[in-house]
PDB file of C-alpha atoms in Angstrom:
ATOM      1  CA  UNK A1344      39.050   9.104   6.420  1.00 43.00           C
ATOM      2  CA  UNK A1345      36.213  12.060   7.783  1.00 47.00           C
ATOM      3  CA  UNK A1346      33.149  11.712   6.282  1.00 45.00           C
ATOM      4  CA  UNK A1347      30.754  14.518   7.104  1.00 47.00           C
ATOM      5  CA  UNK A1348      27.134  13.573   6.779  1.00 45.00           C
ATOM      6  CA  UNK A1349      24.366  16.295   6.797  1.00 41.00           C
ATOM      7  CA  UNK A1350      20.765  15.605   6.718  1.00 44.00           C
ATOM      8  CA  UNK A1351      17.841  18.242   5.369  1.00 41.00           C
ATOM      9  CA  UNK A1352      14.692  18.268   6.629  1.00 42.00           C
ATOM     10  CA  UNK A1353      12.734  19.501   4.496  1.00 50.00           C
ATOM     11  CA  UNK A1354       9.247  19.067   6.172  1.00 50.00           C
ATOM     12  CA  UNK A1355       7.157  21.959   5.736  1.00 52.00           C
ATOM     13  CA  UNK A1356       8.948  24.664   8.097  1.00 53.00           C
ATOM     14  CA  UNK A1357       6.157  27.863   6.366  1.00 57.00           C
ATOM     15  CA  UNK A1358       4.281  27.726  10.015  1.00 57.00           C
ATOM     16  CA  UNK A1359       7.385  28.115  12.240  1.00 59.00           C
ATOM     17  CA  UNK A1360       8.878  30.545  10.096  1.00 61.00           C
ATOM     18  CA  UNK A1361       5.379  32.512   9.697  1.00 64.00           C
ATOM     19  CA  UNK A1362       5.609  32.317  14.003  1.00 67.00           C
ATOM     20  CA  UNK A1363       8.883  33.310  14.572  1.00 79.00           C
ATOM     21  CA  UNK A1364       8.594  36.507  11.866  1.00 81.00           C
ATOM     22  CA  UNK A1365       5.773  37.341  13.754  1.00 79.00           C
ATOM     23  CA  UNK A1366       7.753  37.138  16.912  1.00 80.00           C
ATOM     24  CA  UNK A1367      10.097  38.986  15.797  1.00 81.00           C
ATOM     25  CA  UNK A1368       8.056  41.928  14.511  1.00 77.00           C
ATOM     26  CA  UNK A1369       6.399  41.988  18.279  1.00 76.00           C
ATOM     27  CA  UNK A1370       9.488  42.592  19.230  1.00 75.00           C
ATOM     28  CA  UNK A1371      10.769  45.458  16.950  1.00 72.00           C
ATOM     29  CA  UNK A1372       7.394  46.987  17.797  1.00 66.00           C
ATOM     30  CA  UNK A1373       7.786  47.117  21.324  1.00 69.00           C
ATOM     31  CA  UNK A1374      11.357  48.308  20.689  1.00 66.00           C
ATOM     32  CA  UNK A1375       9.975  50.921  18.487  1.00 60.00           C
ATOM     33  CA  UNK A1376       7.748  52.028  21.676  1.00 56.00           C
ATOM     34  CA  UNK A1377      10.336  51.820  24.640  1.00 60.00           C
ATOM     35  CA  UNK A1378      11.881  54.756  25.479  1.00 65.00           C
ATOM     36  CA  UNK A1379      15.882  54.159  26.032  1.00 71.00           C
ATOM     37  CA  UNK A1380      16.402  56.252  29.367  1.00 70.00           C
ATOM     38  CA  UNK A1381      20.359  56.050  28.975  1.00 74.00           C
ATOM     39  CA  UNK A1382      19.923  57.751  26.706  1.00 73.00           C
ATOM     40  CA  UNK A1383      18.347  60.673  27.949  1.00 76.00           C
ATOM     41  CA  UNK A1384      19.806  63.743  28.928  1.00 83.00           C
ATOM     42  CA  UNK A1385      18.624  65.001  32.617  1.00 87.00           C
ATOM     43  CA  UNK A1386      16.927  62.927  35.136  1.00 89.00           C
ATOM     44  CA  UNK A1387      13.640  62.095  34.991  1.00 87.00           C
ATOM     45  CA  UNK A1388      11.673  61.792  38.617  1.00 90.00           C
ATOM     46  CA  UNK A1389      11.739  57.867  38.367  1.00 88.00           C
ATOM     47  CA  UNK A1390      15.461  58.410  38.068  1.00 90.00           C
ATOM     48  CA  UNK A1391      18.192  59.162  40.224  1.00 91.00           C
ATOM     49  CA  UNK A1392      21.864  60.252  39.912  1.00 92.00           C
ATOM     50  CA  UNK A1393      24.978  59.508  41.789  1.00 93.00           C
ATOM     51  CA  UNK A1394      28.329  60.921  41.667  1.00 93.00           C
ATOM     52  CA  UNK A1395      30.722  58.556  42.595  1.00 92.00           C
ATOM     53  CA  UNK A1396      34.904  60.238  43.371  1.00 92.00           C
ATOM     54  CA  UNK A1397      37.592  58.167  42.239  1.00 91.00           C
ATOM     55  CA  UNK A1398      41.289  58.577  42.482  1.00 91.00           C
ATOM     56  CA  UNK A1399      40.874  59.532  38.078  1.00 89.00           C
ATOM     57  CA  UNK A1400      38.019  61.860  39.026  1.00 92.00           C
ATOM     58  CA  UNK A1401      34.619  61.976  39.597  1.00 93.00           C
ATOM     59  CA  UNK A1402      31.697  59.542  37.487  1.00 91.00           C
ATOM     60  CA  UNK A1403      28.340  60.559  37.270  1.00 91.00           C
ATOM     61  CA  UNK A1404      25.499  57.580  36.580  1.00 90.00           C
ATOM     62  CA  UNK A1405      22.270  57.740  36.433  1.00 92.00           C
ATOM     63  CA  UNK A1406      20.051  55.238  38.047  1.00 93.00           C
ATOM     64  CA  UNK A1407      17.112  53.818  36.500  1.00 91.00           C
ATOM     65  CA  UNK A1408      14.830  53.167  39.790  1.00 92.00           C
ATOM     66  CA  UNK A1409      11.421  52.128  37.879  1.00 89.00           C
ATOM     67  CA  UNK A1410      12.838  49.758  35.819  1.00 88.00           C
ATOM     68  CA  UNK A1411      15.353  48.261  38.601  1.00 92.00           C
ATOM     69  CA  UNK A1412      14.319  49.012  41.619  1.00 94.00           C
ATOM     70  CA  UNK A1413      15.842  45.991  43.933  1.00 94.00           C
ATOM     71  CA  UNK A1414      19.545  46.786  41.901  1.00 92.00           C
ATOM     72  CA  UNK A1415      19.274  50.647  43.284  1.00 94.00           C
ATOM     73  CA  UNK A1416      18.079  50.355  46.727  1.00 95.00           C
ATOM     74  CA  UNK A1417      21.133  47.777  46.842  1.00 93.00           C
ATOM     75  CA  UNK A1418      23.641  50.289  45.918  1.00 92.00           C
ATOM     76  CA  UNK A1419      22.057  53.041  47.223  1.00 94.00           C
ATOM     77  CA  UNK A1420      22.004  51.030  50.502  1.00 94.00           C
ATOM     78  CA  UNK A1421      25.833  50.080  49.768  1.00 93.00           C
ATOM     79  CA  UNK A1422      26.851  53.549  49.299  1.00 93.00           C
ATOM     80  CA  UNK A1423      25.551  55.200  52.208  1.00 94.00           C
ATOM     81  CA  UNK A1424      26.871  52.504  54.349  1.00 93.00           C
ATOM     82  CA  UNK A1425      30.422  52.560  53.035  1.00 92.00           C
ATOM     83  CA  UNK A1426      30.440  49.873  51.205  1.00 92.00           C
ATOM     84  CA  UNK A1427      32.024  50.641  47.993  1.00 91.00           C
ATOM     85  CA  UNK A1428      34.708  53.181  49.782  1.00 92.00           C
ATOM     86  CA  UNK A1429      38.342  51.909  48.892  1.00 90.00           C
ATOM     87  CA  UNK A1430      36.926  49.175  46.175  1.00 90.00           C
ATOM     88  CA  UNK A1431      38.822  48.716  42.882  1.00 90.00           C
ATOM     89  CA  UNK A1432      37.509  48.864  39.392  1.00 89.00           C
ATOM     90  CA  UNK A1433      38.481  45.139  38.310  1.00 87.00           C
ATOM     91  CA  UNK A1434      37.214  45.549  34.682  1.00 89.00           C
ATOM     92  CA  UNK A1435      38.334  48.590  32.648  1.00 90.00           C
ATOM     93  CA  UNK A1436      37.043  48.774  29.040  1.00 93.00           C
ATOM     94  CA  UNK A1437      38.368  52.269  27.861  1.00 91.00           C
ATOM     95  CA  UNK A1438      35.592  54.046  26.111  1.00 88.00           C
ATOM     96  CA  UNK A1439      33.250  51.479  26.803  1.00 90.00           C
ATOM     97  CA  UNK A1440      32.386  50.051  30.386  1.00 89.00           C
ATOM     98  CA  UNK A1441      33.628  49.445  34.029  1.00 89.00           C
ATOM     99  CA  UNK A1442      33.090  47.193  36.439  1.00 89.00           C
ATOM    100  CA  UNK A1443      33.134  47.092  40.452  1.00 88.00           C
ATOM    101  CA  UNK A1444      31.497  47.099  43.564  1.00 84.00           C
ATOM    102  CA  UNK A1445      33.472  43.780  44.502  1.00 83.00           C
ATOM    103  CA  UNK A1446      35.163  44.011  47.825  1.00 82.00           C
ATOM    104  CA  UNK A1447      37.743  41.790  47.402  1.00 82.00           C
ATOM    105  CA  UNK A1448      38.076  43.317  43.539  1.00 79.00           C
ATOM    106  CA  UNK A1449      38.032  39.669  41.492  1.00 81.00           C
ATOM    107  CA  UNK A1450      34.621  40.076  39.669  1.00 80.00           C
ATOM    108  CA  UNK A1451      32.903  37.382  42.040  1.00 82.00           C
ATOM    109  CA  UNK A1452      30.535  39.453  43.321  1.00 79.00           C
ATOM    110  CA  UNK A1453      29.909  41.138  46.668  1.00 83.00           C
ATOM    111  CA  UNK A1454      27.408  40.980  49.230  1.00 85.00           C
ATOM    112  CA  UNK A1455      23.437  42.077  48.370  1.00 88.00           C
ATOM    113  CA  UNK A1456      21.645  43.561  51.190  1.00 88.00           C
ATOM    114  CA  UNK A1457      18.372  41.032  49.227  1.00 87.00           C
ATOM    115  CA  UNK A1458      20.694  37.884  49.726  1.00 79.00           C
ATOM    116  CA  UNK A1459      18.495  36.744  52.323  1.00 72.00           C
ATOM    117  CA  UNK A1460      14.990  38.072  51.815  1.00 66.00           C
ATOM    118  CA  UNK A1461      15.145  36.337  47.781  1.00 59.00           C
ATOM    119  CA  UNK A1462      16.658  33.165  48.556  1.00 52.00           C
ATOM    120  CA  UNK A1463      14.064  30.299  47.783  1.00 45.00           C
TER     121      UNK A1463
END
């Protein structure tokens, strides 16, 4: 025999709910107000671009240096050293997304030229 057993609380939940509305309308506001730079067209001078050759042709990304400026100095750094030369794609979402950088081309991660300087 399964009995299933549910219990209602039905304390007064008007406060949390009145909190978590307004939460939520913070939110939307500052969504309202952010500018989405991916979707842009052009590069803006807190941007950069990079072309990057592969053997199905050439990808062009933009990189968002204001708003991730550790992640780009890493790949920057990465590219001009060689890093990513040879280096699979390991994740391949037609239409959608892909993934690499990974030398060893598992999705485990590489090397980040902050490993040292962040660690606590």
């Amino acid at each position: 025999m399964l009995a299933l057993i549910t219990i209602s609380n039905k304390r007064n939940n008007n406060s949390r709910q009145k909190i978590n509305e307004k939460q939520i309308q913070a939110q939307k506001a500052k969504l309202d107000k952010l500018a989405l730079p991916q979707l842009q067209k052009g590069v803006a001078s807190n941007e950069s671009e990079v072309r990057i050759e592969t053997t199905a042709g050439p990808i062009t990304v933009k990189l968002f240096n204001q708003e991730a400026p550790l992640a780009v100095q890493n790949f920057m750094t990465h590219a001009k050293q060689g890093y990513y030369d040879g280096t699979n794609f390991h994740r391949v979402v037609k239409d959608f997304m892909i993934q690499g950088g990974d030398p060893k081309g598992t999705g485990a991660g590489g090397h980040s030229i902050w490993y040292q300087k962040i660690q606590n």
